mmCIF file of C-alpha atoms in Angstrom:
data_model
loop_
_atom_site.group_PDB
_atom_site.id
_atom_site.type_symbol
_atom_site.label_atom_id
_atom_site.label_comp_id
_atom_site.label_asym_id
_atom_site.label_seq_id
_atom_site.Cartn_x
_atom_site.Cartn_y
_atom_site.Cartn_z
ATOM 1 C CA MET A 1 12.495 8.142 40.348
ATOM 2 C CA VAL A 2 14.512 5.607 38.348
ATOM 3 C CA ALA A 3 11.743 3.033 38.750
ATOM 4 C CA ILE A 4 9.179 5.450 37.318
ATOM 5 C CA SER A 5 11.313 6.118 34.275
ATOM 6 C CA ILE A 6 11.888 2.370 33.717
ATOM 7 C CA VAL A 7 8.149 1.778 33.922
ATOM 8 C CA ILE A 8 7.471 4.569 31.475
ATOM 9 C CA LEU A 9 10.195 3.206 29.187
ATOM 10 C CA VAL A 10 8.673 -0.305 29.327
ATOM 11 C CA ALA A 11 5.168 0.975 28.643
ATOM 12 C CA ALA A 12 6.349 3.034 25.756
ATOM 13 C CA THR A 13 8.259 0.097 24.326
ATOM 14 C CA SER A 14 5.256 -2.257 24.624
ATOM 15 C CA ILE A 15 2.962 0.338 23.022
ATOM 16 C CA MET A 16 5.401 0.736 20.151
ATOM 17 C CA ILE A 17 5.569 -2.988 19.634
ATOM 18 C CA LEU A 18 1.715 -3.189 19.736
ATOM 19 C CA VAL A 19 1.333 -0.396 17.206
ATOM 20 C CA ILE A 20 4.023 -1.947 14.916
ATOM 21 C CA SER A 21 2.352 -5.388 15.123
ATOM 22 C CA VAL A 22 -1.001 -3.826 14.141
ATOM 23 C CA VAL A 23 0.283 -1.427 11.495
ATOM 24 C CA ILE A 24 2.551 -3.838 9.499
ATOM 25 C CA PRO A 25 -0.265 -6.273 8.565
ATOM 26 C CA ILE A 26 -2.529 -3.436 7.563
ATOM 27 C CA VAL A 27 0.271 -1.970 5.353
ATOM 28 C CA ILE A 28 0.904 -5.412 3.747
ATOM 29 C CA LEU A 29 -2.833 -5.797 3.195
ATOM 30 C CA VAL A 30 -3.168 -2.349 1.620
ATOM 31 C CA ILE A 31 -0.127 -2.957 -0.608
ATOM 32 C CA SER A 32 -1.372 -6.397 -1.657
ATOM 33 C CA VAL A 33 -4.745 -4.759 -2.647
ATOM 34 C CA VAL A 34 -3.389 -1.593 -4.297
ATOM 35 C CA ILE A 35 -0.681 -3.124 -6.447
ATOM 36 C CA PRO A 36 -2.997 -5.379 -8.559
ATOM 37 C CA ILE A 37 -5.493 -2.532 -8.912
ATOM 38 C CA VAL A 38 -2.742 -0.226 -10.235
ATOM 39 C CA ILE A 39 -1.523 -2.934 -12.610
ATOM 40 C CA LEU A 40 -5.058 -3.490 -13.812
ATOM 41 C CA VAL A 41 -5.576 0.180 -14.453
ATOM 42 C CA ILE A 42 -2.247 0.411 -16.353
ATOM 43 C CA TYR A 43 -3.290 -2.600 -18.550
ATOM 44 C CA VAL A 44 -6.688 -1.009 -19.208
ATOM 45 C CA VAL A 45 -5.084 2.299 -20.152
ATOM 46 C CA ILE A 46 -2.670 0.578 -22.503
ATOM 47 C CA ALA A 47 -5.449 -1.452 -24.060
ATOM 48 C CA ILE A 48 -7.530 1.693 -24.672
ATOM 49 C CA VAL A 49 -4.613 3.462 -26.247
ATOM 50 C CA ILE A 50 -3.914 0.542 -28.518
ATOM 51 C CA LEU A 51 -7.601 0.326 -29.506
ATOM 52 C CA VAL A 52 -7.705 4.090 -30.273
ATOM 53 C CA ALA A 53 -4.514 3.861 -32.313
ATOM 54 C CA VAL A 54 -5.839 0.888 -34.335
ATOM 55 C CA ALA A 55 -9.175 2.629 -34.881
ATOM 56 C CA ALA A 56 -7.362 5.803 -35.973
ATOM 57 C CA THR A 57 -5.101 3.937 -38.416
ATOM 58 C CA SER A 58 -8.051 1.923 -39.879
ATOM 59 C CA ILE A 59 -10.062 5.187 -40.353
ATOM 60 C CA MET A 60 -7.030 6.729 -42.147
#
């Protein structure tokens, strides 16, 4: 009975390690892709707002 529970524990631990070793690189990859896109979008929005403001003031 004890041996079975130890085997289950070892299997669960190895599966967890496997999952973590697969998930962490994926998460890092996603973050490294998403952050530049978000920064780019923010810059584009700011640029559009500035252009609109400049256009509005020049029209006035």
